[in-house]
Every structure is written in structure tokens, then in C-alpha cells.
Amino acid sequence: MEKITLNHTLPRVFAGHDGIHSQVWQQDITLERGKRYLISAESGTGKSSMCSYIYGYRQDYSGAIAFDSTDIRSLTVAQWCDIRTRHIAYLPQDMRLFGELTAMENVELKNRLTGFKSREEINRLFDVMGIAEKVDSLASKLSIGQQQRVAIIRTLCQPCAFILLDEPVSHLDDENNRIVADLIIQEAARQGAGVIATSVGNHLKMDVDKIFNL
């Protein structure tokens, strides 16, 4: 996968609304592998919807979204499984951790599917993130910021062409924001992956090729 295109895409809930001023909705945009993008949004403008559309969770939009030249509405279940395992690494805003599992078990759920990181590499990520002592703690017992860091580690445990991040640092301070940004930049560089990050205010601290105002 080398590019993601949105062609005159619009959430159906916005249909008929006048005065939509967006650099994403009802536009033709291309997101290229290897580049970094920030989707800057206000609450309620559809940033999480956009991520869900790209990841194939929802189809309640008009227009089209394509991976390379393939309209994603035409993809089969098997193709989506391959895309979510090998091509798009996704961090949802709500993180979707299993509270009854430990931090490490949450990460291993992904890594068992992909076999992408060694246990040593995963332990290093916990250490760099400053949560090495939390590997055996239940996710439900972690602070929201700690949960966010666990979810980011899980996101990085797969091969990908794009890293799709919905408000990845919304619960992190400046120092942890920088640490997360550095890890994401390093992983993207290793894989030649593109980075698409959304934000409602607390931006991921990385240089970007383009900012889209949603």
C-alpha cells in the first residue's frame, strides 16, 4: 500500500449541512506512504469517524476512500484482515484495552498475530515509555496516561505501510509526548511507513509534511 485517497468523502450525518469548511471533507486528498500528516480538528468535526472509515470499521459516508486504486468498499473480510495485520497500524482514541488483562497481555494479543516484535523489544518499549514496572499490572488499574502508552506499544507491534493515530497523546505531558513521538518516528522510518495523527489540541510533537484542518 503506497497511498490512501479520500475522494469527496463526507460523513452521512453531515449531509445537507451548509458551510462545511474542511480541508478533508468533500475534498480530494492523498496521503502518501513515508510522509507524516496531522489532522487538526475541533470536537465534533469527524476525526474519529475518518479513522474508522480508513480502518474499515464504518461505511456511513458518501464519496470514496481508496487504498492505492482499490475502493475500500470492495474489500473482502480476508483482505481487511490482511490490511489490519500488515498494512495499517491503528490506535483508536478509546484505546480498546482489555481491563482484565495485564499491560503485557494486551500487547501480546497483537504481537501473537503478527510475530513482529521479540519479547526483548517489547520490554524495551515499556522501559522507554517509563512503564516497565507496569507490565504485569491489570490494564484497569493503570492511569489513563499509562493505558495510552500501553496502547501505543501495542500499535507498534506490527508491520505497516501507515500508522494511524487518533489523538495519541491526549493524556500525556510534554515529556511523554516527545518520547512517544520519537518512537513513532523511529518505527515509521524503519518501515518506510506514513504517519497520520489526529488532534483536538495536544499535537504529537513531530515535524509533519502537511497539516489538514478538519
PDB file of C-alpha atoms in Angstrom:
ATOM      1  CA  MET A   1       0.000   0.000   0.000  1.00  0.00           C
ATOM      2  CA  GLU A   2       1.540   3.263  -1.156  1.00  0.00           C
ATOM      3  CA  LYS A   3      -1.263   5.784  -0.730  1.00  0.00           C
ATOM      4  CA  ILE A   4      -4.666   6.401   0.805  1.00  0.00           C
ATOM      5  CA  THR A   5      -7.022   8.701  -1.065  1.00  0.00           C
ATOM      6  CA  LEU A   6     -10.232  10.352   0.054  1.00  0.00           C
ATOM      7  CA  ASN A   7     -12.383  11.492  -2.850  1.00  0.00           C
ATOM      8  CA  HIS A   8     -15.153  13.929  -1.941  1.00  0.00           C
ATOM      9  CA  THR A   9     -15.755  11.959   1.267  1.00  0.00           C
ATOM     10  CA  LEU A  10     -18.324  13.179   3.794  1.00  0.00           C
ATOM     11  CA  PRO A  11     -19.913  11.547   6.845  1.00  0.00           C
ATOM     12  CA  ARG A  12     -23.578  10.991   6.103  1.00  0.00           C
ATOM     13  CA  VAL A  13     -24.500  12.753   9.335  1.00  0.00           C
ATOM     14  CA  PHE A  14     -23.108  15.963   7.794  1.00  0.00           C
ATOM     15  CA  ALA A  15     -25.086  15.625   4.556  1.00  0.00           C
ATOM     16  CA  GLY A  16     -27.133  18.714   3.787  1.00  0.00           C
ATOM     17  CA  HIS A  17     -25.167  20.908   6.170  1.00  0.00           C
ATOM     18  CA  ASP A  18     -24.224  24.205   4.602  1.00  0.00           C
ATOM     19  CA  GLY A  19     -20.943  25.943   5.225  1.00  0.00           C
ATOM     20  CA  ILE A  20     -18.669  22.951   5.798  1.00  0.00           C
ATOM     21  CA  HIS A  21     -15.174  24.452   5.731  1.00  0.00           C
ATOM     22  CA  SER A  22     -12.814  21.496   5.759  1.00  0.00           C
ATOM     23  CA  GLN A  23      -9.561  20.549   4.055  1.00  0.00           C
ATOM     24  CA  VAL A  24     -10.601  16.875   4.271  1.00  0.00           C
ATOM     25  CA  TRP A  25     -14.362  16.519   3.877  1.00  0.00           C
ATOM     26  CA  GLN A  26     -15.671  16.989   0.340  1.00  0.00           C
ATOM     27  CA  GLN A  27     -12.092  17.359  -0.908  1.00  0.00           C
ATOM     28  CA  ASP A  28      -9.794  15.123  -2.930  1.00  0.00           C
ATOM     29  CA  ILE A  29      -6.742  14.372  -0.784  1.00  0.00           C
ATOM     30  CA  THR A  30      -3.922  11.852  -0.994  1.00  0.00           C
ATOM     31  CA  LEU A  31      -1.934  10.530   1.972  1.00  0.00           C
ATOM     32  CA  GLU A  32       1.360   9.004   0.841  1.00  0.00           C
ATOM     33  CA  ARG A  33       3.431   6.291   2.437  1.00  0.00           C
ATOM     34  CA  GLY A  34       6.592   7.644   4.058  1.00  0.00           C
ATOM     35  CA  LYS A  35       5.118  11.062   4.840  1.00  0.00           C
ATOM     36  CA  ARG A  36       3.707  12.485   8.065  1.00  0.00           C
ATOM     37  CA  TYR A  37       0.322  14.145   8.368  1.00  0.00           C
ATOM     38  CA  LEU A  38      -1.544  15.932  11.124  1.00  0.00           C
ATOM     39  CA  ILE A  39      -5.328  16.124  11.015  1.00  0.00           C
ATOM     40  CA  SER A  40      -6.132  19.089  13.254  1.00  0.00           C
ATOM     41  CA  ALA A  41      -9.758  19.122  14.337  1.00  0.00           C
ATOM     42  CA  GLU A  42     -12.281  20.589  16.682  1.00  0.00           C
ATOM     43  CA  SER A  43     -14.517  18.278  18.682  1.00  0.00           C
ATOM     44  CA  GLY A  44     -17.450  17.011  16.654  1.00  0.00           C
ATOM     45  CA  THR A  45     -15.926  17.540  13.214  1.00  0.00           C
ATOM     46  CA  GLY A  46     -15.488  13.823  12.482  1.00  0.00           C
ATOM     47  CA  LYS A  47     -11.833  12.973  13.134  1.00  0.00           C
ATOM     48  CA  SER A  48     -12.602   9.626  14.802  1.00  0.00           C
ATOM     49  CA  SER A  49     -15.122   8.909  12.064  1.00  0.00           C
ATOM     50  CA  MET A  50     -12.402   9.475   9.475  1.00  0.00           C
ATOM     51  CA  CYS A  51     -10.124   6.998  11.243  1.00  0.00           C
ATOM     52  CA  SER A  52     -12.924   4.444  11.464  1.00  0.00           C
ATOM     53  CA  TYR A  53     -13.625   4.837   7.747  1.00  0.00           C
ATOM     54  CA  ILE A  54      -9.975   4.320   6.809  1.00  0.00           C
ATOM     55  CA  TYR A  55      -9.748   1.262   9.065  1.00  0.00           C
ATOM     56  CA  GLY A  56     -12.945  -0.184   7.659  1.00  0.00           C
ATOM     57  CA  TYR A  57     -14.974  -0.122  10.867  1.00  0.00           C
ATOM     58  CA  ARG A  58     -17.662   2.105   9.377  1.00  0.00           C
ATOM     59  CA  GLN A  59     -19.046   2.895   5.927  1.00  0.00           C
ATOM     60  CA  ASP A  60     -21.573   5.626   6.715  1.00  0.00           C
ATOM     61  CA  TYR A  61     -20.047   8.149   4.342  1.00  0.00           C
ATOM     62  CA  SER A  62     -20.570   9.436   0.828  1.00  0.00           C
ATOM     63  CA  GLY A  63     -17.781   9.726  -1.706  1.00  0.00           C
ATOM     64  CA  ALA A  64     -14.962   7.194  -1.816  1.00  0.00           C
ATOM     65  CA  ILE A  65     -11.852   6.073   0.035  1.00  0.00           C
ATOM     66  CA  ALA A  66      -9.210   4.029  -1.767  1.00  0.00           C
ATOM     67  CA  PHE A  67      -6.019   2.158  -0.934  1.00  0.00           C
ATOM     68  CA  ASP A  68      -3.858   2.731  -3.990  1.00  0.00           C
ATOM     69  CA  SER A  69      -6.508   2.338  -6.711  1.00  0.00           C
ATOM     70  CA  THR A  70      -8.868  -0.012  -4.818  1.00  0.00           C
ATOM     71  CA  ASP A  71     -12.101   1.350  -3.359  1.00  0.00           C
ATOM     72  CA  ILE A  72     -12.164   0.043   0.193  1.00  0.00           C
ATOM     73  CA  ARG A  73     -15.869  -0.760  -0.021  1.00  0.00           C
ATOM     74  CA  SER A  74     -14.904  -3.583  -2.411  1.00  0.00           C
ATOM     75  CA  LEU A  75     -12.526  -5.296   0.016  1.00  0.00           C
ATOM     76  CA  THR A  76     -13.353  -8.748   1.363  1.00  0.00           C
ATOM     77  CA  VAL A  77     -13.171  -9.801   5.004  1.00  0.00           C
ATOM     78  CA  ALA A  78      -9.933 -11.660   4.283  1.00  0.00           C
ATOM     79  CA  GLN A  79      -8.427  -8.578   2.643  1.00  0.00           C
ATOM     80  CA  TRP A  80      -9.402  -6.419   5.615  1.00  0.00           C
ATOM     81  CA  CYS A  81      -7.769  -8.918   7.994  1.00  0.00           C
ATOM     82  CA  ASP A  82      -4.564  -8.692   5.965  1.00  0.00           C
ATOM     83  CA  ILE A  83      -4.689  -4.886   5.887  1.00  0.00           C
ATOM     84  CA  ARG A  84      -5.207  -4.651   9.647  1.00  0.00           C
ATOM     85  CA  THR A  85      -2.394  -7.105  10.334  1.00  0.00           C
ATOM     86  CA  ARG A  86       0.206  -5.997   7.803  1.00  0.00           C
ATOM     87  CA  HIS A  87      -0.601  -2.578   6.362  1.00  0.00           C
ATOM     88  CA  ILE A  88      -2.348  -0.213   8.825  1.00  0.00           C
ATOM     89  CA  ALA A  89      -1.376   0.041  12.495  1.00  0.00           C
ATOM     90  CA  TYR A  90      -4.255   1.787  14.260  1.00  0.00           C
ATOM     91  CA  LEU A  91      -4.505   3.464  17.645  1.00  0.00           C
ATOM     92  CA  PRO A  92      -8.166   4.306  18.368  1.00  0.00           C
ATOM     93  CA  GLN A  93      -8.959   7.219  20.633  1.00  0.00           C
ATOM     94  CA  ASP A  94     -10.617   4.955  23.209  1.00  0.00           C
ATOM     95  CA  MET A  95      -7.562   2.605  23.149  1.00  0.00           C
ATOM     96  CA  ARG A  96      -9.698  -0.563  23.488  1.00  0.00           C
ATOM     97  CA  LEU A  97      -7.571  -2.306  26.076  1.00  0.00           C
ATOM     98  CA  PHE A  98      -8.906  -5.326  27.928  1.00  0.00           C
ATOM     99  CA  GLY A  99      -9.096  -4.251  31.561  1.00  0.00           C
ATOM    100  CA  GLU A 100      -9.000  -7.824  32.882  1.00  0.00           C
ATOM    101  CA  LEU A 101      -5.657  -8.474  31.153  1.00  0.00           C
ATOM    102  CA  THR A 102      -2.255  -7.172  32.155  1.00  0.00           C
ATOM    103  CA  ALA A 103      -0.454  -4.499  30.195  1.00  0.00           C
ATOM    104  CA  MET A 104       1.857  -7.114  28.650  1.00  0.00           C
ATOM    105  CA  GLU A 105      -1.029  -9.449  27.826  1.00  0.00           C
ATOM    106  CA  ASN A 106      -2.780  -6.642  25.969  1.00  0.00           C
ATOM    107  CA  VAL A 107       0.330  -6.079  23.869  1.00  0.00           C
ATOM    108  CA  GLU A 108       0.886  -9.795  23.311  1.00  0.00           C
ATOM    109  CA  LEU A 109      -2.618 -10.189  21.872  1.00  0.00           C
ATOM    110  CA  LYS A 110      -1.462  -8.130  18.885  1.00  0.00           C
ATOM    111  CA  ASN A 111       2.071  -9.452  18.737  1.00  0.00           C
ATOM    112  CA  ARG A 112       0.946 -13.086  18.628  1.00  0.00           C
ATOM    113  CA  LEU A 113      -0.958 -12.299  15.446  1.00  0.00           C
ATOM    114  CA  THR A 114       1.965 -10.553  13.791  1.00  0.00           C
ATOM    115  CA  GLY A 115       5.077 -12.039  15.412  1.00  0.00           C
ATOM    116  CA  PHE A 116       6.626  -8.665  14.703  1.00  0.00           C
ATOM    117  CA  LYS A 117       8.450  -7.834  17.942  1.00  0.00           C
ATOM    118  CA  SER A 118      10.581 -10.006  20.196  1.00  0.00           C
ATOM    119  CA  ARG A 119       9.847 -10.058  23.910  1.00  0.00           C
ATOM    120  CA  GLU A 120      13.093  -8.148  24.413  1.00  0.00           C
ATOM    121  CA  GLU A 121      11.937  -5.429  22.009  1.00  0.00           C
ATOM    122  CA  ILE A 122       8.573  -5.156  23.747  1.00  0.00           C
ATOM    123  CA  ASN A 123      10.228  -4.913  27.156  1.00  0.00           C
ATOM    124  CA  ARG A 124      12.439  -2.140  25.790  1.00  0.00           C
ATOM    125  CA  LEU A 125       9.364  -0.220  24.628  1.00  0.00           C
ATOM    126  CA  PHE A 126       7.842  -0.490  28.106  1.00  0.00           C
ATOM    127  CA  ASP A 127      11.124   0.749  29.551  1.00  0.00           C
ATOM    128  CA  VAL A 128      11.464   3.695  27.167  1.00  0.00           C
ATOM    129  CA  MET A 129       7.840   4.627  27.838  1.00  0.00           C
ATOM    130  CA  GLY A 130       8.564   4.699  31.567  1.00  0.00           C
ATOM    131  CA  ILE A 131       6.116   1.920  32.462  1.00  0.00           C
ATOM    132  CA  ALA A 132       8.438  -1.083  32.776  1.00  0.00           C
ATOM    133  CA  GLU A 133       7.134  -1.726  36.289  1.00  0.00           C
ATOM    134  CA  LYS A 134       3.564  -1.967  34.961  1.00  0.00           C
ATOM    135  CA  VAL A 135       3.974  -4.934  32.591  1.00  0.00           C
ATOM    136  CA  ASP A 136       2.158  -7.281  34.997  1.00  0.00           C
ATOM    137  CA  SER A 137      -0.435  -4.762  36.183  1.00  0.00           C
ATOM    138  CA  LEU A 138      -4.030  -5.096  35.053  1.00  0.00           C
ATOM    139  CA  ALA A 139      -4.892  -2.512  32.421  1.00  0.00           C
ATOM    140  CA  SER A 140      -7.907  -1.474  34.505  1.00  0.00           C
ATOM    141  CA  LYS A 141      -5.556  -0.498  37.348  1.00  0.00           C
ATOM    142  CA  LEU A 142      -3.390   1.800  35.223  1.00  0.00           C
ATOM    143  CA  SER A 143      -3.819   5.547  34.952  1.00  0.00           C
ATOM    144  CA  ILE A 144      -5.292   6.812  31.694  1.00  0.00           C
ATOM    145  CA  GLY A 145      -1.873   8.075  30.618  1.00  0.00           C
ATOM    146  CA  GLN A 146      -0.298   4.698  31.329  1.00  0.00           C
ATOM    147  CA  GLN A 147      -3.075   2.988  29.387  1.00  0.00           C
ATOM    148  CA  GLN A 148      -2.405   5.266  26.439  1.00  0.00           C
ATOM    149  CA  ARG A 149       1.274   4.299  26.439  1.00  0.00           C
ATOM    150  CA  VAL A 150       0.393   0.591  26.556  1.00  0.00           C
ATOM    151  CA  ALA A 151      -1.963   1.066  23.610  1.00  0.00           C
ATOM    152  CA  ILE A 152       0.794   2.829  21.662  1.00  0.00           C
ATOM    153  CA  ILE A 153       3.199  -0.060  22.311  1.00  0.00           C
ATOM    154  CA  ARG A 154       0.541  -2.489  21.061  1.00  0.00           C
ATOM    155  CA  THR A 155       0.054  -0.371  17.927  1.00  0.00           C
ATOM    156  CA  LEU A 156       3.761  -0.579  17.098  1.00  0.00           C
ATOM    157  CA  CYS A 157       3.773  -4.384  17.236  1.00  0.00           C
ATOM    158  CA  GLN A 158       3.052  -4.979  13.570  1.00  0.00           C
ATOM    159  CA  PRO A 159       4.378  -4.366  10.074  1.00  0.00           C
ATOM    160  CA  CYS A 160       2.622  -1.473   8.361  1.00  0.00           C
ATOM    161  CA  ALA A 161       2.553   0.974   5.499  1.00  0.00           C
ATOM    162  CA  PHE A 162       0.704   3.564   7.602  1.00  0.00           C
ATOM    163  CA  ILE A 163       0.471   4.286  11.326  1.00  0.00           C
ATOM    164  CA  LEU A 164      -2.968   5.758  12.028  1.00  0.00           C
ATOM    165  CA  LEU A 165      -3.210   7.501  15.410  1.00  0.00           C
ATOM    166  CA  ASP A 166      -6.391   9.049  16.806  1.00  0.00           C
ATOM    167  CA  GLU A 167      -5.336  11.565  19.487  1.00  0.00           C
ATOM    168  CA  PRO A 168      -2.273   9.526  20.516  1.00  0.00           C
ATOM    169  CA  VAL A 169      -1.014  11.914  23.212  1.00  0.00           C
ATOM    170  CA  SER A 170      -4.244  13.396  24.555  1.00  0.00           C
ATOM    171  CA  HIS A 171      -3.438  12.166  28.095  1.00  0.00           C
ATOM    172  CA  LEU A 172       0.335  12.684  28.083  1.00  0.00           C
ATOM    173  CA  ASP A 173       2.536  15.501  29.330  1.00  0.00           C
ATOM    174  CA  ASP A 174       5.146  17.190  27.126  1.00  0.00           C
ATOM    175  CA  GLU A 175       7.980  14.836  28.060  1.00  0.00           C
ATOM    176  CA  ASN A 176       5.991  11.677  27.374  1.00  0.00           C
ATOM    177  CA  ASN A 177       4.653  13.287  24.199  1.00  0.00           C
ATOM    178  CA  ARG A 178       8.231  13.678  22.964  1.00  0.00           C
ATOM    179  CA  ILE A 179       9.118  10.099  23.903  1.00  0.00           C
ATOM    180  CA  VAL A 180       6.076   8.737  22.056  1.00  0.00           C
ATOM    181  CA  ALA A 181       6.768  10.925  19.023  1.00  0.00           C
ATOM    182  CA  ASP A 182      10.384   9.732  18.854  1.00  0.00           C
ATOM    183  CA  LEU A 183       9.335   6.064  18.998  1.00  0.00           C
ATOM    184  CA  ILE A 184       6.703   6.529  16.308  1.00  0.00           C
ATOM    185  CA  ILE A 185       9.117   8.417  14.049  1.00  0.00           C
ATOM    186  CA  GLN A 186      11.756   5.690  14.509  1.00  0.00           C
ATOM    187  CA  GLU A 187       9.309   2.871  13.763  1.00  0.00           C
ATOM    188  CA  ALA A 188       7.895   4.682  10.739  1.00  0.00           C
ATOM    189  CA  ALA A 189      11.410   5.266   9.413  1.00  0.00           C
ATOM    190  CA  ARG A 190      12.351   1.592   9.844  1.00  0.00           C
ATOM    191  CA  GLN A 191       9.314   0.508   7.852  1.00  0.00           C
ATOM    192  CA  GLY A 192       9.102   3.401   5.417  1.00  0.00           C
ATOM    193  CA  ALA A 193       5.600   3.965   6.784  1.00  0.00           C
ATOM    194  CA  GLY A 194       3.432   7.044   6.670  1.00  0.00           C
ATOM    195  CA  VAL A 195       2.069   8.586   9.872  1.00  0.00           C
ATOM    196  CA  ILE A 196      -1.449  10.021  10.116  1.00  0.00           C
ATOM    197  CA  ALA A 197      -2.167  11.581  13.517  1.00  0.00           C
ATOM    198  CA  THR A 198      -5.293  13.420  14.610  1.00  0.00           C
ATOM    199  CA  SER A 199      -5.503  16.015  17.348  1.00  0.00           C
ATOM    200  CA  VAL A 200      -8.019  18.275  19.029  1.00  0.00           C
ATOM    201  CA  GLY A 201      -5.329  20.330  20.712  1.00  0.00           C
ATOM    202  CA  ASN A 202      -2.433  18.334  22.141  1.00  0.00           C
ATOM    203  CA  HIS A 203      -0.461  17.606  18.958  1.00  0.00           C
ATOM    204  CA  LEU A 204       2.050  14.787  18.654  1.00  0.00           C
ATOM    205  CA  LYS A 205       5.437  16.521  18.802  1.00  0.00           C
ATOM    206  CA  MET A 206       6.805  15.657  15.374  1.00  0.00           C
ATOM    207  CA  ASP A 207       7.544  17.543  12.203  1.00  0.00           C
ATOM    208  CA  VAL A 208       4.890  16.926   9.566  1.00  0.00           C
ATOM    209  CA  ASP A 209       4.753  17.196   5.786  1.00  0.00           C
ATOM    210  CA  LYS A 210       1.232  18.567   5.781  1.00  0.00           C
ATOM    211  CA  ILE A 211      -1.462  19.708   8.201  1.00  0.00           C
ATOM    212  CA  PHE A 212      -5.112  19.269   7.254  1.00  0.00           C
ATOM    213  CA  ASN A 213      -7.692  21.269   9.184  1.00  0.00           C
ATOM    214  CA  LEU A 214     -10.761  19.119   9.552  1.00  0.00           C
TER     215      LEU A 214
END
